[in-house]
mmCIF file of C-alpha atoms and ligand atoms in Angstrom:
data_model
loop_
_atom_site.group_PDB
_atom_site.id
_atom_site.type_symbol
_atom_site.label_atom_id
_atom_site.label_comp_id
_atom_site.label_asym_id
_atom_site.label_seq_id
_atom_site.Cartn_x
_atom_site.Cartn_y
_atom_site.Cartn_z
ATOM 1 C CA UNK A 1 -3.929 8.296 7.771
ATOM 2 C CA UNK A 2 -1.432 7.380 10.833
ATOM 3 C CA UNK A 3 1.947 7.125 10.771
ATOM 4 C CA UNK A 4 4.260 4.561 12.331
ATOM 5 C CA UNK A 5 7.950 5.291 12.401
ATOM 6 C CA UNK A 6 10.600 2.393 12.720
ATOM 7 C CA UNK A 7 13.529 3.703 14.188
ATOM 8 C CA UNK A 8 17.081 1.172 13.239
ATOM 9 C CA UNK A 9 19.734 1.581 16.138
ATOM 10 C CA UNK A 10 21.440 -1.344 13.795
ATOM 11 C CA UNK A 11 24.325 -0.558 11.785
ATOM 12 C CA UNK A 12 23.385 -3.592 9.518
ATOM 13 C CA UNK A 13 20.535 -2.307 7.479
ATOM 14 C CA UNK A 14 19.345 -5.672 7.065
ATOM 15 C CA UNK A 15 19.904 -7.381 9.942
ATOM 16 C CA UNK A 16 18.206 -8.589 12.588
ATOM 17 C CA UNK A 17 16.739 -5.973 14.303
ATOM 18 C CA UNK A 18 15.768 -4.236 10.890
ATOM 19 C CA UNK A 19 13.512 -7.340 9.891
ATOM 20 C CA UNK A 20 11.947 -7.681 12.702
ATOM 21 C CA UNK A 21 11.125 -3.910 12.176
ATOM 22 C CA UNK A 22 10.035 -4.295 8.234
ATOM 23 C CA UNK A 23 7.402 -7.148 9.840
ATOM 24 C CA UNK A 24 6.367 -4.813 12.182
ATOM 25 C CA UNK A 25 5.772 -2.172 9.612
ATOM 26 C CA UNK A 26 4.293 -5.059 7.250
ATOM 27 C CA UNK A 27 1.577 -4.855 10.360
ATOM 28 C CA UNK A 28 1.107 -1.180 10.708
ATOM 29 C CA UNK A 29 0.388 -0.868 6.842
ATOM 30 C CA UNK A 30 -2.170 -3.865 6.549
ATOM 31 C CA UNK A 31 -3.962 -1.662 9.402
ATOM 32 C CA UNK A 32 -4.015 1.060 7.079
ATOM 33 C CA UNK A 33 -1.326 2.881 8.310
ATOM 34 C CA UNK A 34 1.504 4.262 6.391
ATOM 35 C CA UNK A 35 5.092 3.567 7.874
ATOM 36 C CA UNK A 36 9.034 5.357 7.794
ATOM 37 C CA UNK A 37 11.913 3.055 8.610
ATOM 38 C CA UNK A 38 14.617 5.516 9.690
ATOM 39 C CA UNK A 39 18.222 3.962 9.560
ATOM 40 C CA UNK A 40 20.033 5.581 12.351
ATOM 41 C CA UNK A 41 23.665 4.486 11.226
ATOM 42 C CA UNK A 42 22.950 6.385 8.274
ATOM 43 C CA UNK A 43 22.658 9.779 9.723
ATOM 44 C CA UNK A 44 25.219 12.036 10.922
ATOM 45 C CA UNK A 45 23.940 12.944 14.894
ATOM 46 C CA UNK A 46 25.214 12.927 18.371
ATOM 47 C CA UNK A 47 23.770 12.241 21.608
ATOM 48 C CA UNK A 48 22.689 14.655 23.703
ATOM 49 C CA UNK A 49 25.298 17.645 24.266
ATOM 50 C CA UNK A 50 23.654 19.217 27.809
ATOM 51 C CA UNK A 51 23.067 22.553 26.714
ATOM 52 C CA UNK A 52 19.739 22.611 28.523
ATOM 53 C CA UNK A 53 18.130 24.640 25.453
ATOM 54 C CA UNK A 54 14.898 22.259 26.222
ATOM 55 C CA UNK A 55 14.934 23.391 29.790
ATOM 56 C CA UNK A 56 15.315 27.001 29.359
ATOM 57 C CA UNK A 57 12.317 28.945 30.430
ATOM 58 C CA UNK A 58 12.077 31.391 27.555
ATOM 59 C CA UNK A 59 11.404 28.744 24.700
ATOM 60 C CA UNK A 60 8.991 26.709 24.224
ATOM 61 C CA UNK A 61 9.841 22.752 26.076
ATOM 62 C CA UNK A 62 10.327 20.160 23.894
ATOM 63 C CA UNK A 63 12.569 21.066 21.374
ATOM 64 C CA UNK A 64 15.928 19.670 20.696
ATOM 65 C CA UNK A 65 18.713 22.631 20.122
ATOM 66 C CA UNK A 66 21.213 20.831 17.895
ATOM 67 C CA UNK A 67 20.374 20.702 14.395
ATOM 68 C CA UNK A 68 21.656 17.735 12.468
ATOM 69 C CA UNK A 69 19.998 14.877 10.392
ATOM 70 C CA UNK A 70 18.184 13.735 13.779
ATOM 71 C CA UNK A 71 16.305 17.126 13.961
ATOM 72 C CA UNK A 72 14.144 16.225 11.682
ATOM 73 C CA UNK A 73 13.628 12.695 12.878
ATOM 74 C CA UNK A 74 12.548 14.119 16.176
ATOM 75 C CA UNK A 75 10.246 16.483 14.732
ATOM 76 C CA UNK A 76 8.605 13.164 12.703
ATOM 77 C CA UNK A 77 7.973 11.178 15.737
ATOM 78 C CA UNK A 78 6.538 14.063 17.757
ATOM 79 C CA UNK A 79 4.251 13.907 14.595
ATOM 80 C CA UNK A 80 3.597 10.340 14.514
ATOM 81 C CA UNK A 81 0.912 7.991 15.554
ATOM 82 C CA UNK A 82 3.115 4.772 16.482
ATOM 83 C CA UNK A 83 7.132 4.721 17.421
ATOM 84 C CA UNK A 84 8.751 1.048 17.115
ATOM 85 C CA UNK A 85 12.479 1.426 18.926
ATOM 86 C CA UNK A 86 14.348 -1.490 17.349
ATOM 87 C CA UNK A 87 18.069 -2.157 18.720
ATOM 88 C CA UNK A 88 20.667 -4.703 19.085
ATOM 89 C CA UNK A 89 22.332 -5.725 22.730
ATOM 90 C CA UNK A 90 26.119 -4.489 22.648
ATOM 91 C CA UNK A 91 27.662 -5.575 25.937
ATOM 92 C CA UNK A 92 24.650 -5.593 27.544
ATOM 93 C CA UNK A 93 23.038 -2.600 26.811
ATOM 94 C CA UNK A 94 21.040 -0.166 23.653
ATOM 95 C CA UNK A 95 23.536 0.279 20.769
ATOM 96 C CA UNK A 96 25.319 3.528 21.139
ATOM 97 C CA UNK A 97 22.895 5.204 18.222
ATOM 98 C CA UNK A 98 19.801 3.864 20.044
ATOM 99 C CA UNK A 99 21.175 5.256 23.180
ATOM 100 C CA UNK A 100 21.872 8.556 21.216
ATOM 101 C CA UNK A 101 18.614 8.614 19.689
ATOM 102 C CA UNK A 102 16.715 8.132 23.176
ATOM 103 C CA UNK A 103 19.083 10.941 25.226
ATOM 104 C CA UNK A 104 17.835 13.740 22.291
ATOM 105 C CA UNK A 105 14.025 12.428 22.302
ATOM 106 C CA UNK A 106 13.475 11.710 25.833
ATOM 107 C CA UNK A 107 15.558 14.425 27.766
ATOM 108 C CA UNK A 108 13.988 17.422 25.125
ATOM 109 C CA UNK A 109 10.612 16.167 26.157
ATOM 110 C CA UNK A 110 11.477 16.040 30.267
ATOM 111 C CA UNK A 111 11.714 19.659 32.243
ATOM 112 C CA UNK A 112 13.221 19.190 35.730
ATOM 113 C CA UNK A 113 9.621 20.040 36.664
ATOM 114 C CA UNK A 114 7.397 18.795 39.907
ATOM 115 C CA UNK A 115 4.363 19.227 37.887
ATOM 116 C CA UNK A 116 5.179 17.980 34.787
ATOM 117 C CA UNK A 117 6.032 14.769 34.005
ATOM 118 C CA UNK A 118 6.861 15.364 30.115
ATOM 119 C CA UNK A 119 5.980 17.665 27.199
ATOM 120 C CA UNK A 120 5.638 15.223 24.802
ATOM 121 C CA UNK A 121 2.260 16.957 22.893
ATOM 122 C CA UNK A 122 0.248 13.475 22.860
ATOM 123 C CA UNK A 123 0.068 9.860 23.860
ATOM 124 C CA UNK A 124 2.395 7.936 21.598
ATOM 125 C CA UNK A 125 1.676 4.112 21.235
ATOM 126 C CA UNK A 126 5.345 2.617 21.180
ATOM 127 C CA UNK A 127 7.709 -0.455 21.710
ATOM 128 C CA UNK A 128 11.323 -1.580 21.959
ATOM 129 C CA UNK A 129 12.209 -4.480 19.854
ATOM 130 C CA UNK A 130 15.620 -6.207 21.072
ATOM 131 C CA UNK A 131 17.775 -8.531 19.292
ATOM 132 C CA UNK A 132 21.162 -10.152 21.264
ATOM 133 C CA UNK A 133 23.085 -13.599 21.130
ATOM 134 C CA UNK A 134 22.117 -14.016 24.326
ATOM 135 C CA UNK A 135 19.517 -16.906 25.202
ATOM 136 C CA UNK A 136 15.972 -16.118 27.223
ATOM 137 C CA UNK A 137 17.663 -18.120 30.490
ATOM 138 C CA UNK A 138 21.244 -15.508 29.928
ATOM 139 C CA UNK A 139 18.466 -12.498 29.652
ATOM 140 C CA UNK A 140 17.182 -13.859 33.250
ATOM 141 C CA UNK A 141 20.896 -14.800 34.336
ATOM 142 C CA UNK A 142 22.137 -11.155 33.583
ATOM 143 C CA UNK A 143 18.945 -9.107 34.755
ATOM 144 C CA UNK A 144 18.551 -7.881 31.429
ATOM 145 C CA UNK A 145 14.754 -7.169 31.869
ATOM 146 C CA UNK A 146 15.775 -4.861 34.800
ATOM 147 C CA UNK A 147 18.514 -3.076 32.727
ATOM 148 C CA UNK A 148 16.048 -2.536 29.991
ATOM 149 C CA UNK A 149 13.291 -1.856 31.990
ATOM 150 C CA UNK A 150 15.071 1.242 33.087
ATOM 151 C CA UNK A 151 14.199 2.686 29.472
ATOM 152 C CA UNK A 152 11.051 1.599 28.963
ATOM 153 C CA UNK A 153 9.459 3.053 32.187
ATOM 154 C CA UNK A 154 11.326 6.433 30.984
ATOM 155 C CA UNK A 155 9.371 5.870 27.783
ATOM 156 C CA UNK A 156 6.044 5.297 28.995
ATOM 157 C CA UNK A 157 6.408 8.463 31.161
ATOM 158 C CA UNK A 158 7.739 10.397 28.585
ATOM 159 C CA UNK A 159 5.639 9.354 25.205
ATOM 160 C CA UNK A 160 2.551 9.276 27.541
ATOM 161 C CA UNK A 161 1.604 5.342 26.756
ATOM 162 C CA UNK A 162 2.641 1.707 27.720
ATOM 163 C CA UNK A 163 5.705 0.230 26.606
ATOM 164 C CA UNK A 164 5.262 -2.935 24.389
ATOM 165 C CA UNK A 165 8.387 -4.673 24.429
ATOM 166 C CA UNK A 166 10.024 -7.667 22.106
ATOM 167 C CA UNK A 167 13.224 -9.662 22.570
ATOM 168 C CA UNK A 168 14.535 -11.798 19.750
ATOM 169 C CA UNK A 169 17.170 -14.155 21.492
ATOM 170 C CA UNK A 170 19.997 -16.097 20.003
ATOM 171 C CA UNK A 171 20.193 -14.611 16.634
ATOM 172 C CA UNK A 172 21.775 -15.664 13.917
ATOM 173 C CA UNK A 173 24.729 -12.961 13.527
ATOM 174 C CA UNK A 174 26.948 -14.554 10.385
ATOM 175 C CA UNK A 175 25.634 -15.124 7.194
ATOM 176 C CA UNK A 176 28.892 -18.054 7.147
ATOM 177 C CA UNK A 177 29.666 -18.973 10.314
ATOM 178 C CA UNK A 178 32.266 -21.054 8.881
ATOM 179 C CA UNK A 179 34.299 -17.829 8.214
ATOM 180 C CA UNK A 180 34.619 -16.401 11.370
ATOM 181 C CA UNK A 181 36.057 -17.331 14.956
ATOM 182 C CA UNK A 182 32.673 -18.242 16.391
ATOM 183 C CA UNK A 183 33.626 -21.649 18.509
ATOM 184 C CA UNK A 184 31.488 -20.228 21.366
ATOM 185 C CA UNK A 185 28.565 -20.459 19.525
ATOM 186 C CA UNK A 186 26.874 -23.877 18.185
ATOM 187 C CA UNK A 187 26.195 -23.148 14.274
ATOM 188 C CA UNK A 188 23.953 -25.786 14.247
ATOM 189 C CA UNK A 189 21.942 -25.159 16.870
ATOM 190 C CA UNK A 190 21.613 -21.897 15.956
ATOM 191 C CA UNK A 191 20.732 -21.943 12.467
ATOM 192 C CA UNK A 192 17.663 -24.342 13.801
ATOM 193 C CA UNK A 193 16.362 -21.590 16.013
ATOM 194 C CA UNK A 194 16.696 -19.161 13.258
ATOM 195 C CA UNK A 195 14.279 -21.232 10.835
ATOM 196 C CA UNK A 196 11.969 -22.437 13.838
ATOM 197 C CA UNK A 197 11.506 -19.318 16.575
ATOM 198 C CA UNK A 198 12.579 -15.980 14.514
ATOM 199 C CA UNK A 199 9.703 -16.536 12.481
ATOM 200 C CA UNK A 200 7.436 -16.386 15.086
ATOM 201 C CA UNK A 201 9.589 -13.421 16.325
ATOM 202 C CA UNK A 202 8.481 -11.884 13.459
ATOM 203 C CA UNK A 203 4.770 -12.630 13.523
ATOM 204 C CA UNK A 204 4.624 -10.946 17.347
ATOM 205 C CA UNK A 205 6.553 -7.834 15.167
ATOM 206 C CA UNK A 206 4.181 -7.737 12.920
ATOM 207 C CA UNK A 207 1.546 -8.453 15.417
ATOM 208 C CA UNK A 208 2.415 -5.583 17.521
ATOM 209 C CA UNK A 209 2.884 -3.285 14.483
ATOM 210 C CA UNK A 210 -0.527 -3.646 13.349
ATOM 211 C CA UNK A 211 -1.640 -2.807 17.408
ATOM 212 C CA UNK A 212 -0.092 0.283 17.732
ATOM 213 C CA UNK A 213 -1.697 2.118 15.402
HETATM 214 C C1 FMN B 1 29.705 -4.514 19.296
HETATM 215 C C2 FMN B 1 28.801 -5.683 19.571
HETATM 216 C C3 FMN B 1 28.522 -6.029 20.879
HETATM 217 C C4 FMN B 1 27.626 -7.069 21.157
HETATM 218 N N1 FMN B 1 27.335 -7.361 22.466
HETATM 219 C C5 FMN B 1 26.387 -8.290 22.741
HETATM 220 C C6 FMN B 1 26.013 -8.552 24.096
HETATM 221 O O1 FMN B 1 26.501 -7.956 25.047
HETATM 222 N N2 FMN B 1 25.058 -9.499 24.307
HETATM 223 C C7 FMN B 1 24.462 -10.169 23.280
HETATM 224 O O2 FMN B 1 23.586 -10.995 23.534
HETATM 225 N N3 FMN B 1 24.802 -9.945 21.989
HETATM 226 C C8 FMN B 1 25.741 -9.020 21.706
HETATM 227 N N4 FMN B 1 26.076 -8.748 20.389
HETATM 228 C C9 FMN B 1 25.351 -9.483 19.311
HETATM 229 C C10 FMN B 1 24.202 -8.679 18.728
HETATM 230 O O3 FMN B 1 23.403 -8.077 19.732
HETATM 231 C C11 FMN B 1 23.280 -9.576 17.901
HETATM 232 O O4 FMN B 1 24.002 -10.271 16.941
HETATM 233 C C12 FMN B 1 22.181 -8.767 17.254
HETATM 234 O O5 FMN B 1 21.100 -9.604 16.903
HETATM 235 C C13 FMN B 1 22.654 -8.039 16.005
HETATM 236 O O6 FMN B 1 21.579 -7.339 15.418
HETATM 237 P P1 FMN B 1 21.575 -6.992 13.855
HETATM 238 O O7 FMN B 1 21.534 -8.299 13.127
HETATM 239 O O8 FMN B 1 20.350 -6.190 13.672
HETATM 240 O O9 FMN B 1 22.801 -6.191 13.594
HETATM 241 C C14 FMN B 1 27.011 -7.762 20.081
HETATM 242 C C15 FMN B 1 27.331 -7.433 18.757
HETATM 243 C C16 FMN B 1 28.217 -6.417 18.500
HETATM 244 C C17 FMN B 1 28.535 -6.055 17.065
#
């Protein structure tokens, strides 16, 4: 049976980013696939600490030196079939776990080598799913596509495959916007977008779950 993993760079474990994820895995399974969400604020890891273990020429490439709860993540996706990267925008960029999550998978899998592009063992299907405040014209405004762009093309090198890539604009952050300083925002406006475009932000999750594997 193959194996999508979901990987969270959320600290809200049932936020945005995590539905769109559970959607996505709602797609993998009803292709027959079995699926792992994997909560990244709940684990206790750092990004990567340069020891160059994975370049070293008397190990074998690929492997990530530190051992903490990401080791075994790592291990998971090299063993998967399907990797969904799901992360919220903070000031314009991955959330720091998503970043720390793609410095230990992507640099253990890259030698400084003229040859070798990656040791990842196999093609992995695989996508980034993004979730920000920020409309599709501030995405444009900002070069966001560009800024992003930057790790998917490392991805598709790395995991061997295409990028497939999702952005969820103008979420809905506050479950009461009424209790918090929000007066940038319009409540209204955005609580209509919520009920009328995340759902279909949700169908192209599940969509592209059920594709990758
Ligand atoms: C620390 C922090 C920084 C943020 N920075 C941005 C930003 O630069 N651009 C943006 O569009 N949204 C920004 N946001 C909003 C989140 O990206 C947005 O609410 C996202 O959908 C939250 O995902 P979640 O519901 O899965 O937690 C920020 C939120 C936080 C907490």
């Amino acid at each position: 049976m193959k194996k999508l993993i979901a990987v969270s760079g959320s600290p809200r474990r049932n936020g945005n980013t995590a539905e769109l994820l559970r959607h996505a895995m709602r797609g993998a399974e009803d292709a027959g696939a079995e699926t792992e969400l994997v909560q990244l604020y709940g684990l206790k890891f750092t990004g990567c600490l340069s020891c160059f273990y994975c370049k070293r020429k008397d190990v074998p490439h690929g492997v990530c030196a530190l051992k903490d709860d990401l080791a075994p993540v790592l291990q998971r996706v090299k063993e998967a079939d399907a990797l969904i990267m799901g992360a919220p925008i903070y000031f314009m960029n991955l959330s720091a776990g998503m970043l720390a999550f793609i410095e230990r998978l992507f640099f253990s899998n890259y030698i400084y080598s003229e040859k070798i592009p990656t040791v990842f063992p196999k093609p992995l299907p695989h996508a980034f799913f993004y979730t920000m405040n920020m409309t599709e014209a501030h995405v444009e405004q900002f070069g966001m596509r560009e800024k992003l762009g930057v790790y998917e093309g490392s991805a598709a090198r790395l995991l061997r495959a295409p990028t497939e890539s999702l952005y969820a604009y103008n979420t809905y952050q506050f479950s009461d916007y009424s209790k918090y300083e929000s007066s940038i925002f319009n409540e209204a406006e955005k609580a209509a977008y919520r009920k009328e475009v995340f759902p279909k932000q949700c169908e192209e999750a599940y969509n592209i779950g059920k594709a990758l594997v």
